[in-house]
């Protein structure tokens, strides 16, 4: 199983067993898991994504590395969020990425953890031959997310209504 380690985080793909347990056996998973699971996690967006994710893993039987990843605060052994790749890279090598954090009200902590997690996953993605471009979206009023995406090296490519679409191209020399 793939594990991405940073100074504070462990980022791992969500297994089929954990995904099923989140839906069908949540209380049992919370009791038995050595990793703390916050009551408010996963987000409603991820909860809606889980049945699709489970179906994909059951029918495709491929690795779950292009899907739903858990962000674990290593020292506290606690899930603090997730990263979601909406499927495998499409024909042109594009991967759509989203993230959700459930850690604190303190904005600076959120941003540094988000930066560390997304940067680590982007680093892993740059070594995947099928990935050529990473795409993320946010609302125009999400100043903190806009600042984060700029720091990570994303470039705003389009504005559609109240949404901004950001892209990062993989350099050919990797």
CSV table of N, CA and C in Angstrom, one decimal:
chain,number,residue,atom,x,y,z
A,1,UNK,N,0.8,-1.2,0.0
A,1,UNK,CA,0.0,0.0,0.0
A,1,UNK,C,0.9,1.2,0.0
A,2,UNK,N,0.5,2.2,-0.7
A,2,UNK,CA,1.2,3.5,-0.9
A,2,UNK,C,1.0,4.3,0.4
A,3,UNK,N,2.1,4.8,0.9
A,3,UNK,CA,2.0,5.8,2.0
A,3,UNK,C,2.9,7.0,1.7
A,4,UNK,N,2.3,8.2,1.8
A,4,UNK,CA,3.1,9.4,1.6
A,4,UNK,C,3.3,10.0,2.9
A,5,UNK,N,4.5,10.2,3.3
A,5,UNK,CA,4.8,10.8,4.6
A,5,UNK,C,5.4,12.1,4.5
A,6,UNK,N,5.0,13.0,5.3
A,6,UNK,CA,5.6,14.4,5.4
A,6,UNK,C,6.0,14.6,6.9
A,7,UNK,N,6.4,15.8,7.2
A,7,UNK,CA,6.9,16.0,8.6
A,7,UNK,C,5.8,15.7,9.6
A,8,UNK,N,4.5,16.0,9.3
A,8,UNK,CA,3.4,15.8,10.2
A,8,UNK,C,2.3,14.9,9.8
A,9,UNK,N,2.3,14.5,8.5
A,9,UNK,CA,1.2,13.8,8.0
A,9,UNK,C,1.6,12.5,7.4
A,10,UNK,N,0.6,11.6,7.4
A,10,UNK,CA,0.6,10.4,6.6
A,10,UNK,C,-0.6,10.4,5.7
A,11,UNK,N,-0.4,10.2,4.4
A,11,UNK,CA,-1.5,10.3,3.4
A,11,UNK,C,-1.5,8.9,2.7
A,12,UNK,N,-2.7,8.3,2.9
A,12,UNK,CA,-2.8,6.9,2.3
A,12,UNK,C,-4.1,6.8,1.6
A,13,UNK,N,-4.1,6.0,0.5
A,13,UNK,CA,-5.4,5.7,-0.2
A,13,UNK,C,-6.4,5.0,0.7
A,14,UNK,N,-7.6,5.3,0.6
A,14,UNK,CA,-8.7,4.7,1.4
A,14,UNK,C,-9.0,3.3,0.8
A,15,UNK,N,-8.8,2.3,1.6
A,15,UNK,CA,-9.1,0.9,1.1
A,15,UNK,C,-10.6,0.6,0.9
A,16,UNK,N,-10.9,-0.4,0.2
A,16,UNK,CA,-12.3,-0.8,0.0
A,16,UNK,C,-12.9,-1.1,1.4
A,17,UNK,N,-12.2,-1.8,2.3
A,17,UNK,CA,-12.8,-2.2,3.6
A,17,UNK,C,-13.1,-0.9,4.4
A,18,UNK,N,-12.2,0.1,4.4
A,18,UNK,CA,-12.5,1.3,5.2
A,18,UNK,C,-13.6,2.1,4.6
A,19,UNK,N,-13.7,2.2,3.3
A,19,UNK,CA,-14.8,2.9,2.6
A,19,UNK,C,-16.1,2.2,2.9
A,20,UNK,N,-16.2,0.9,2.9
A,20,UNK,CA,-17.4,0.2,3.2
A,20,UNK,C,-17.8,0.4,4.7
A,21,UNK,N,-16.8,0.3,5.6
A,21,UNK,CA,-17.0,0.5,7.0
A,21,UNK,C,-17.5,1.9,7.3
A,22,UNK,N,-17.0,2.9,6.6
A,22,UNK,CA,-17.5,4.3,6.8
A,22,UNK,C,-19.0,4.4,6.6
A,23,UNK,N,-19.5,3.6,5.6
A,23,UNK,CA,-20.9,3.7,5.3
A,23,UNK,C,-21.8,2.7,6.1
A,24,UNK,N,-21.3,1.5,6.2
A,24,UNK,CA,-22.2,0.5,6.8
A,24,UNK,C,-21.9,0.2,8.3
A,25,UNK,N,-20.6,0.4,8.7
A,25,UNK,CA,-20.3,0.0,10.1
A,25,UNK,C,-19.5,1.1,10.8
A,26,UNK,N,-19.9,2.3,10.7
A,26,UNK,CA,-19.2,3.5,11.2
A,26,UNK,C,-18.8,3.3,12.7
A,27,UNK,N,-19.8,3.0,13.5
A,27,UNK,CA,-19.5,2.9,15.0
A,27,UNK,C,-18.5,1.8,15.3
A,28,UNK,N,-18.6,0.7,14.6
A,28,UNK,CA,-17.7,-0.4,14.9
A,28,UNK,C,-16.3,0.0,14.4
A,29,UNK,N,-16.2,0.7,13.3
A,29,UNK,CA,-14.9,1.2,12.8
A,29,UNK,C,-14.3,2.2,13.8
A,30,UNK,N,-15.1,3.1,14.3
A,30,UNK,CA,-14.6,4.1,15.3
A,30,UNK,C,-14.0,3.4,16.5
A,31,UNK,N,-14.7,2.3,17.0
A,31,UNK,CA,-14.3,1.5,18.2
A,31,UNK,C,-13.0,0.8,17.9
A,32,UNK,N,-12.8,0.2,16.8
A,32,UNK,CA,-11.7,-0.7,16.5
A,32,UNK,C,-10.5,0.0,15.9
A,33,UNK,N,-10.7,1.1,15.3
A,33,UNK,CA,-9.6,1.8,14.6
A,33,UNK,C,-8.5,2.3,15.5
A,34,UNK,N,-7.2,2.1,15.2
A,34,UNK,CA,-6.2,2.7,16.0
A,34,UNK,C,-6.0,4.2,15.6
A,35,UNK,N,-6.7,4.6,14.6
A,35,UNK,CA,-6.6,6.0,14.1
A,35,UNK,C,-7.9,6.7,14.5
A,36,UNK,N,-7.9,7.9,15.2
A,36,UNK,CA,-9.1,8.6,15.6
A,36,UNK,C,-9.8,9.1,14.4
A,37,UNK,N,-11.2,8.9,14.4
A,37,UNK,CA,-12.0,9.4,13.3
A,37,UNK,C,-13.0,10.4,13.9
A,38,UNK,N,-12.8,11.7,13.4
A,38,UNK,CA,-13.7,12.7,13.9
A,38,UNK,C,-15.2,12.5,13.5
A,39,UNK,N,-16.1,12.8,14.4
A,39,UNK,CA,-17.5,12.6,14.1
A,39,UNK,C,-18.0,13.4,12.8
A,40,UNK,N,-17.4,14.5,12.6
A,40,UNK,CA,-17.8,15.4,11.4
A,40,UNK,C,-17.1,15.0,10.1
A,41,UNK,N,-16.3,13.9,10.2
A,41,UNK,CA,-15.6,13.5,9.0
A,41,UNK,C,-16.2,12.2,8.5
A,42,UNK,N,-16.3,11.9,7.2
A,42,UNK,CA,-15.9,12.8,6.1
A,42,UNK,C,-17.0,13.8,5.8
A,43,UNK,N,-16.6,14.8,5.0
A,43,UNK,CA,-17.5,15.8,4.6
A,43,UNK,C,-18.7,15.3,3.8
A,44,UNK,N,-19.8,16.0,3.7
A,44,UNK,CA,-20.9,15.6,2.9
A,44,UNK,C,-20.6,15.3,1.5
A,45,UNK,N,-19.7,16.0,0.9
A,45,UNK,CA,-19.3,15.8,-0.5
A,45,UNK,C,-18.6,14.4,-0.6
A,46,UNK,N,-17.8,14.1,0.3
A,46,UNK,CA,-17.1,12.8,0.3
A,46,UNK,C,-18.1,11.6,0.6
A,47,UNK,N,-19.0,11.9,1.5
A,47,UNK,CA,-20.1,10.9,1.8
A,47,UNK,C,-20.9,10.6,0.5
A,48,UNK,N,-21.1,11.6,-0.3
A,48,UNK,CA,-21.8,11.3,-1.5
A,48,UNK,C,-21.0,10.6,-2.6
A,49,UNK,N,-19.7,10.8,-2.5
A,49,UNK,CA,-18.7,10.1,-3.4
A,49,UNK,C,-18.4,8.7,-3.0
A,50,UNK,N,-18.6,8.3,-1.7
A,50,UNK,CA,-18.2,7.0,-1.3
A,50,UNK,C,-18.9,5.8,-2.0
A,51,UNK,N,-20.2,5.9,-2.2
A,51,UNK,CA,-20.8,4.7,-2.9
A,51,UNK,C,-20.2,4.5,-4.3
A,52,UNK,N,-20.0,5.6,-5.0
A,52,UNK,CA,-19.3,5.5,-6.4
A,52,UNK,C,-17.9,4.9,-6.2
A,53,UNK,N,-17.2,5.4,-5.2
A,53,UNK,CA,-15.8,4.9,-5.0
A,53,UNK,C,-15.8,3.4,-4.7
A,54,UNK,N,-16.7,3.0,-3.9
A,54,UNK,CA,-16.9,1.6,-3.5
A,54,UNK,C,-17.2,0.7,-4.8
A,55,UNK,N,-18.1,1.2,-5.5
A,55,UNK,CA,-18.5,0.5,-6.8
A,55,UNK,C,-17.3,0.4,-7.7
A,56,UNK,N,-16.6,1.5,-7.9
A,56,UNK,CA,-15.4,1.4,-8.8
A,56,UNK,C,-14.4,0.4,-8.3
A,57,UNK,N,-14.1,0.4,-7.0
A,57,UNK,CA,-13.2,-0.6,-6.5
A,57,UNK,C,-13.6,-2.0,-6.6
A,58,UNK,N,-14.9,-2.2,-6.4
A,58,UNK,CA,-15.5,-3.6,-6.5
A,58,UNK,C,-15.5,-4.1,-7.9
A,59,UNK,N,-15.8,-3.2,-8.9
A,59,UNK,CA,-16.0,-3.7,-10.3
A,59,UNK,C,-14.6,-3.6,-11.0
A,60,UNK,N,-13.8,-2.7,-10.7
A,60,UNK,CA,-12.5,-2.5,-11.5
A,60,UNK,C,-11.4,-3.4,-10.9
A,61,UNK,N,-11.4,-3.6,-9.6
A,61,UNK,CA,-10.4,-4.4,-8.9
A,61,UNK,C,-9.0,-3.8,-9.1
A,62,UNK,N,-8.9,-2.6,-9.5
A,62,UNK,CA,-7.6,-2.0,-9.7
A,62,UNK,C,-7.2,-1.3,-8.4
A,63,UNK,N,-6.0,-0.8,-8.3
A,63,UNK,CA,-5.5,-0.1,-7.1
A,63,UNK,C,-6.4,1.1,-6.9
A,64,UNK,N,-6.4,1.5,-5.6
A,64,UNK,CA,-7.3,2.6,-5.3
A,64,UNK,C,-6.5,3.9,-5.2
A,65,UNK,N,-5.3,4.0,-5.8
A,65,UNK,CA,-4.5,5.1,-5.7
A,65,UNK,C,-5.0,6.4,-6.4
A,66,UNK,N,-5.9,6.2,-7.4
A,66,UNK,CA,-6.5,7.4,-8.0
A,66,UNK,C,-7.9,7.5,-7.5
A,67,UNK,N,-8.1,8.0,-6.3
A,67,UNK,CA,-9.4,8.1,-5.7
A,67,UNK,C,-9.5,8.9,-4.5
A,68,UNK,N,-9.7,8.3,-3.4
A,68,UNK,CA,-10.0,8.9,-2.1
A,68,UNK,C,-8.8,8.6,-1.1
A,69,UNK,N,-8.1,9.6,-0.7
A,69,UNK,CA,-7.0,9.5,0.2
A,69,UNK,C,-7.3,10.1,1.6
A,70,UNK,N,-6.8,9.5,2.6
A,70,UNK,CA,-7.0,9.9,4.0
A,70,UNK,C,-5.8,10.8,4.4
A,71,UNK,N,-6.0,11.9,5.1
A,71,UNK,CA,-5.0,12.7,5.6
A,71,UNK,C,-4.9,12.5,7.1
A,72,UNK,N,-3.8,11.9,7.6
A,72,UNK,CA,-3.7,11.5,9.0
A,72,UNK,C,-2.7,12.4,9.7
A,73,UNK,N,-3.0,13.0,10.8
A,73,UNK,CA,-2.0,13.8,11.6
A,73,UNK,C,-1.3,12.7,12.4
A,74,UNK,N,0.0,12.5,12.0
A,74,UNK,CA,0.7,11.3,12.4
A,74,UNK,C,0.9,11.2,13.9
A,75,UNK,N,1.4,12.3,14.6
A,75,UNK,CA,1.6,12.2,16.0
A,75,UNK,C,0.4,12.0,16.8
A,76,UNK,N,-0.7,12.6,16.4
A,76,UNK,CA,-2.0,12.4,17.1
A,76,UNK,C,-2.8,11.2,16.7
A,77,UNK,N,-2.3,10.5,15.6
A,77,UNK,CA,-3.0,9.3,15.1
A,77,UNK,C,-4.5,9.6,14.9
A,78,UNK,N,-4.8,10.6,14.1
A,78,UNK,CA,-6.1,11.1,13.9
A,78,UNK,C,-6.3,11.5,12.5
A,79,UNK,N,-7.4,11.1,11.9
A,79,UNK,CA,-7.8,11.6,10.5
A,79,UNK,C,-8.2,13.0,10.6
A,80,UNK,N,-7.6,13.9,9.8
A,80,UNK,CA,-8.0,15.3,9.8
A,80,UNK,C,-8.5,15.8,8.5
A,81,UNK,N,-8.7,14.9,7.5
A,81,UNK,CA,-9.2,15.3,6.2
A,81,UNK,C,-9.0,14.3,5.2
A,82,UNK,N,-9.2,14.8,3.9
A,82,UNK,CA,-9.0,13.9,2.8
A,82,UNK,C,-8.7,14.6,1.5
A,83,UNK,N,-8.2,13.9,0.6
A,83,UNK,CA,-7.9,14.4,-0.7
A,83,UNK,C,-8.7,13.4,-1.7
A,84,UNK,N,-9.4,14.0,-2.7
A,84,UNK,CA,-10.2,13.2,-3.6
A,84,UNK,C,-9.7,13.5,-5.0
A,85,UNK,N,-9.3,12.5,-5.7
A,85,UNK,CA,-9.0,12.6,-7.2
A,85,UNK,C,-10.2,12.0,-7.9
A,86,UNK,N,-10.9,12.7,-8.7
A,86,UNK,CA,-12.1,12.3,-9.4
A,86,UNK,C,-11.8,11.3,-10.5
A,87,UNK,N,-11.4,10.1,-10.1
A,87,UNK,CA,-11.1,9.1,-11.1
A,87,UNK,C,-9.6,9.1,-11.6
A,88,UNK,N,-9.4,8.2,-12.5
A,88,UNK,CA,-8.0,8.1,-13.1
A,88,UNK,C,-7.9,9.2,-14.1
A,89,UNK,N,-6.6,9.5,-14.4
A,89,UNK,CA,-6.4,10.6,-15.4
A,89,UNK,C,-7.2,10.4,-16.7
A,90,UNK,N,-7.8,11.4,-17.2
A,90,UNK,CA,-8.5,11.3,-18.5
A,90,UNK,C,-7.5,11.2,-19.6
A,91,UNK,N,-8.0,11.1,-20.8
A,91,UNK,CA,-7.1,10.8,-22.0
A,91,UNK,C,-5.9,11.8,-22.1
A,92,UNK,N,-6.2,13.1,-21.8
A,92,UNK,CA,-5.1,14.1,-21.9
A,92,UNK,C,-4.2,14.1,-20.7
A,93,UNK,N,-4.4,13.2,-19.7
A,93,UNK,CA,-3.6,13.2,-18.5
A,93,UNK,C,-4.0,14.1,-17.4
A,94,UNK,N,-5.3,14.6,-17.5
A,94,UNK,CA,-5.8,15.5,-16.5
A,94,UNK,C,-6.4,14.8,-15.3
A,95,UNK,N,-6.0,15.2,-14.1
A,95,UNK,CA,-6.5,14.7,-12.8
A,95,UNK,C,-7.2,15.9,-12.1
A,96,UNK,N,-8.4,15.7,-11.7
A,96,UNK,CA,-9.1,16.7,-10.9
A,96,UNK,C,-9.0,16.4,-9.4
A,97,UNK,N,-8.5,17.4,-8.6
A,97,UNK,CA,-8.2,17.1,-7.2
A,97,UNK,C,-9.0,18.1,-6.4
A,98,UNK,N,-9.5,17.6,-5.2
A,98,UNK,CA,-10.2,18.4,-4.2
A,98,UNK,C,-9.7,18.0,-2.8
A,99,UNK,N,-9.9,18.8,-1.9
A,99,UNK,CA,-9.5,18.5,-0.5
A,99,UNK,C,-10.5,19.0,0.5
A,100,UNK,N,-10.5,18.3,1.7
A,100,UNK,CA,-11.4,18.7,2.8
A,100,UNK,C,-10.6,18.5,4.1
A,101,UNK,N,-10.6,19.5,4.9
A,101,UNK,CA,-9.9,19.4,6.2
A,101,UNK,C,-10.9,19.6,7.3
A,102,UNK,N,-10.7,18.9,8.4
A,102,UNK,CA,-11.6,18.9,9.6
A,102,UNK,C,-10.6,19.0,10.8
A,103,UNK,N,-9.9,20.2,11.0
A,103,UNK,CA,-9.0,20.2,12.1
A,103,UNK,C,-9.2,21.3,13.1
A,104,UNK,N,-9.4,22.5,12.6
A,104,UNK,CA,-9.4,23.6,13.6
A,104,UNK,C,-10.1,24.8,13.1
A,105,UNK,N,-10.4,25.7,13.9
A,105,UNK,CA,-10.9,27.0,13.5
A,105,UNK,C,-9.8,28.0,13.1
A,106,UNK,N,-8.6,27.6,13.4
A,106,UNK,CA,-7.4,28.5,13.2
A,106,UNK,C,-7.0,28.4,11.7
A,107,UNK,N,-7.2,29.5,11.0
A,107,UNK,CA,-7.0,29.5,9.5
A,107,UNK,C,-5.5,29.2,9.2
A,108,UNK,N,-4.6,29.7,9.9
A,108,UNK,CA,-3.2,29.4,9.6
A,108,UNK,C,-2.8,27.9,9.7
A,109,UNK,N,-3.4,27.2,10.7
A,109,UNK,CA,-3.1,25.8,10.8
A,109,UNK,C,-3.7,25.1,9.6
A,110,UNK,N,-5.0,25.4,9.3
A,110,UNK,CA,-5.6,24.8,8.1
A,110,UNK,C,-4.8,24.9,6.9
A,111,UNK,N,-4.3,26.2,6.6
A,111,UNK,CA,-3.6,26.4,5.4
A,111,UNK,C,-2.2,25.7,5.4
A,112,UNK,N,-1.5,25.6,6.5
A,112,UNK,CA,-0.2,24.9,6.5
A,112,UNK,C,-0.4,23.4,6.3
A,113,UNK,N,-1.4,22.9,6.9
A,113,UNK,CA,-1.7,21.4,6.8
A,113,UNK,C,-2.1,21.2,5.3
A,114,UNK,N,-3.0,22.0,4.8
A,114,UNK,CA,-3.5,21.8,3.4
A,114,UNK,C,-2.4,21.9,2.5
A,115,UNK,N,-1.5,22.9,2.7
A,115,UNK,CA,-0.3,23.0,1.8
A,115,UNK,C,0.5,21.7,1.8
A,116,UNK,N,0.8,21.3,3.0
A,116,UNK,CA,1.7,20.1,3.2
A,116,UNK,C,1.1,18.9,2.5
A,117,UNK,N,-0.2,18.7,2.7
A,117,UNK,CA,-0.9,17.5,2.2
A,117,UNK,C,-1.0,17.6,0.6
A,118,UNK,N,-1.4,18.7,0.1
A,118,UNK,CA,-1.6,18.8,-1.4
A,118,UNK,C,-0.2,18.8,-2.0
A,119,UNK,N,0.8,19.4,-1.5
A,119,UNK,CA,2.1,19.4,-2.0
A,119,UNK,C,2.7,18.0,-2.1
A,120,UNK,N,2.5,17.2,-1.0
A,120,UNK,CA,3.0,15.9,-1.0
A,120,UNK,C,2.3,15.0,-2.1
A,121,UNK,N,1.0,15.2,-2.2
A,121,UNK,CA,0.2,14.4,-3.2
A,121,UNK,C,0.6,14.8,-4.6
A,122,UNK,N,0.8,16.1,-4.8
A,122,UNK,CA,1.3,16.6,-6.1
A,122,UNK,C,2.7,16.0,-6.5
A,123,UNK,N,3.5,16.0,-5.5
A,123,UNK,CA,4.8,15.4,-5.7
A,123,UNK,C,4.7,13.9,-6.1
A,124,UNK,N,3.8,13.2,-5.5
A,124,UNK,CA,3.6,11.8,-5.9
A,124,UNK,C,3.0,11.7,-7.3
A,125,UNK,N,2.1,12.6,-7.6
A,125,UNK,CA,1.4,12.6,-8.9
A,125,UNK,C,2.4,12.9,-10.0
A,126,UNK,N,3.4,13.7,-9.8
A,126,UNK,CA,4.4,14.1,-10.8
A,126,UNK,C,5.2,12.9,-11.3
A,127,UNK,N,5.2,11.8,-10.5
A,127,UNK,CA,6.0,10.6,-10.9
A,127,UNK,C,5.1,9.6,-11.5
A,128,UNK,N,3.8,9.9,-11.7
A,128,UNK,CA,2.9,9.0,-12.3
A,128,UNK,C,2.8,9.4,-13.8
A,129,UNK,N,3.2,8.5,-14.7
A,129,UNK,CA,3.4,8.8,-16.1
A,129,UNK,C,2.1,9.2,-16.8
A,130,UNK,N,1.0,8.7,-16.3
A,130,UNK,CA,-0.3,9.0,-16.9
A,130,UNK,C,-0.8,10.4,-16.5
A,131,UNK,N,-0.2,11.1,-15.6
A,131,UNK,CA,-0.6,12.4,-15.1
A,131,UNK,C,0.2,13.5,-15.9
A,132,UNK,N,-0.5,14.4,-16.5
A,132,UNK,CA,0.1,15.5,-17.2
A,132,UNK,C,-0.3,16.9,-16.6
A,133,UNK,N,-1.5,16.9,-16.1
A,133,UNK,CA,-2.1,18.2,-15.6
A,133,UNK,C,-2.9,17.9,-14.4
A,134,UNK,N,-2.9,18.8,-13.3
A,134,UNK,CA,-3.7,18.7,-12.1
A,134,UNK,C,-4.6,19.9,-12.1
A,135,UNK,N,-5.9,19.7,-11.9
A,135,UNK,CA,-6.9,20.7,-11.9
A,135,UNK,C,-7.6,20.8,-10.6
A,136,UNK,N,-7.8,22.0,-10.1
A,136,UNK,CA,-8.5,22.2,-8.8
A,136,UNK,C,-9.5,23.4,-9.1
A,137,UNK,N,-10.6,23.5,-8.3
A,137,UNK,CA,-11.5,24.5,-8.4
A,137,UNK,C,-11.8,25.1,-7.0
A,138,UNK,N,-12.2,26.4,-7.0
A,138,UNK,CA,-12.7,27.0,-5.8
A,138,UNK,C,-13.6,28.2,-6.2
A,139,UNK,N,-14.3,28.7,-5.2
A,139,UNK,CA,-15.2,29.8,-5.4
A,139,UNK,C,-14.3,31.1,-5.3
A,140,UNK,N,-14.8,32.1,-6.0
A,140,UNK,CA,-14.1,33.4,-6.0
A,140,UNK,C,-13.9,34.0,-4.6
A,141,UNK,N,-14.9,33.7,-3.7
A,141,UNK,CA,-14.8,34.3,-2.4
A,141,UNK,C,-13.9,33.6,-1.4
A,142,UNK,N,-13.3,32.5,-1.8
A,142,UNK,CA,-12.4,31.7,-1.0
A,142,UNK,C,-11.0,32.2,-1.0
A,143,UNK,N,-10.8,33.3,-0.4
A,143,UNK,CA,-9.5,34.0,-0.4
A,143,UNK,C,-8.3,33.1,0.1
A,144,UNK,N,-8.6,32.3,1.2
A,144,UNK,CA,-7.6,31.5,1.7
A,144,UNK,C,-7.2,30.4,0.8
A,145,UNK,N,-8.2,29.8,0.1
A,145,UNK,CA,-7.9,28.7,-0.9
A,145,UNK,C,-7.2,29.3,-2.1
A,146,UNK,N,-7.6,30.5,-2.6
A,146,UNK,CA,-6.9,31.1,-3.7
A,146,UNK,C,-5.4,31.4,-3.3
A,147,UNK,N,-5.2,31.9,-2.1
A,147,UNK,CA,-3.8,32.1,-1.7
A,147,UNK,C,-3.0,30.7,-1.7
A,148,UNK,N,-3.6,29.7,-1.2
A,148,UNK,CA,-3.0,28.4,-1.1
A,148,UNK,C,-2.7,27.9,-2.5
A,149,UNK,N,-3.6,28.0,-3.4
A,149,UNK,CA,-3.4,27.5,-4.8
A,149,UNK,C,-2.2,28.3,-5.5
A,150,UNK,N,-2.2,29.6,-5.2
A,150,UNK,CA,-1.1,30.4,-5.8
A,150,UNK,C,0.2,29.9,-5.2
A,151,UNK,N,0.3,29.7,-3.9
A,151,UNK,CA,1.5,29.2,-3.2
A,151,UNK,C,2.0,27.9,-3.8
A,152,UNK,N,1.0,27.0,-4.1
A,152,UNK,CA,1.4,25.7,-4.6
A,152,UNK,C,1.9,25.7,-6.0
A,153,UNK,N,1.6,26.8,-6.7
A,153,UNK,CA,2.1,27.0,-8.1
A,153,UNK,C,1.0,26.8,-9.1
A,154,UNK,N,-0.3,26.7,-8.7
A,154,UNK,CA,-1.4,26.6,-9.7
A,154,UNK,C,-1.6,27.9,-10.3
A,155,UNK,N,-2.1,27.9,-11.6
A,155,UNK,CA,-2.4,29.1,-12.3
A,155,UNK,C,-3.9,29.1,-12.6
A,156,UNK,N,-4.6,30.2,-12.3
A,156,UNK,CA,-6.0,30.4,-12.6
A,156,UNK,C,-6.2,30.4,-14.1
A,157,UNK,N,-6.9,29.5,-14.7
A,157,UNK,CA,-7.1,29.4,-16.1
A,157,UNK,C,-8.5,29.9,-16.6
A,158,UNK,N,-9.5,29.8,-15.7
A,158,UNK,CA,-10.8,30.3,-16.2
A,158,UNK,C,-11.7,30.7,-15.0
A,159,UNK,N,-12.6,31.5,-15.3
A,159,UNK,CA,-13.6,32.0,-14.3
A,159,UNK,C,-15.0,31.7,-14.9
A,160,UNK,N,-15.8,30.9,-14.2
A,160,UNK,CA,-17.1,30.5,-14.7
A,160,UNK,C,-18.1,30.9,-13.5
A,161,UNK,N,-18.8,31.9,-13.7
A,161,UNK,CA,-19.7,32.4,-12.6
A,161,UNK,C,-19.0,32.7,-11.4
A,162,UNK,N,-19.3,32.0,-10.3
A,162,UNK,CA,-18.6,32.3,-9.0
A,162,UNK,C,-17.4,31.3,-8.8
A,163,UNK,N,-17.1,30.5,-9.8
A,163,UNK,CA,-16.0,29.5,-9.6
A,163,UNK,C,-14.7,29.9,-10.4
A,164,UNK,N,-13.6,29.5,-9.9
A,164,UNK,CA,-12.3,29.7,-10.6
A,164,UNK,C,-11.7,28.3,-10.8
A,165,UNK,N,-11.2,28.1,-12.0
A,165,UNK,CA,-10.6,26.8,-12.3
A,165,UNK,C,-9.0,27.0,-12.4
A,166,UNK,N,-8.3,26.2,-11.6
A,166,UNK,CA,-6.9,26.3,-11.5
A,166,UNK,C,-6.2,25.1,-12.1
A,167,UNK,N,-5.0,25.3,-12.7
A,167,UNK,CA,-4.3,24.2,-13.3
A,167,UNK,C,-2.8,24.2,-13.0
A,168,UNK,N,-2.2,23.1,-13.0
A,168,UNK,CA,-0.8,22.9,-12.8
A,168,UNK,C,-0.4,21.9,-13.9
A,169,UNK,N,0.5,22.3,-14.8
A,169,UNK,CA,1.0,21.4,-15.8
A,169,UNK,C,2.3,20.7,-15.3
A,170,UNK,N,2.4,19.5,-15.6
A,170,UNK,CA,3.6,18.7,-15.3
A,170,UNK,C,4.7,19.1,-16.3
A,171,UNK,N,5.9,19.3,-15.7
A,171,UNK,CA,7.0,19.6,-16.6
A,171,UNK,C,7.5,18.3,-17.3
A,172,UNK,N,7.9,18.4,-18.6
A,172,UNK,CA,8.2,17.3,-19.4
A,172,UNK,C,9.5,16.6,-18.9
A,173,UNK,N,10.4,17.3,-18.2
A,173,UNK,CA,11.7,16.8,-17.8
A,173,UNK,C,11.6,15.9,-16.6
A,174,UNK,N,10.4,15.6,-16.0
A,174,UNK,CA,10.3,14.7,-14.8
A,174,UNK,C,10.1,13.3,-15.3
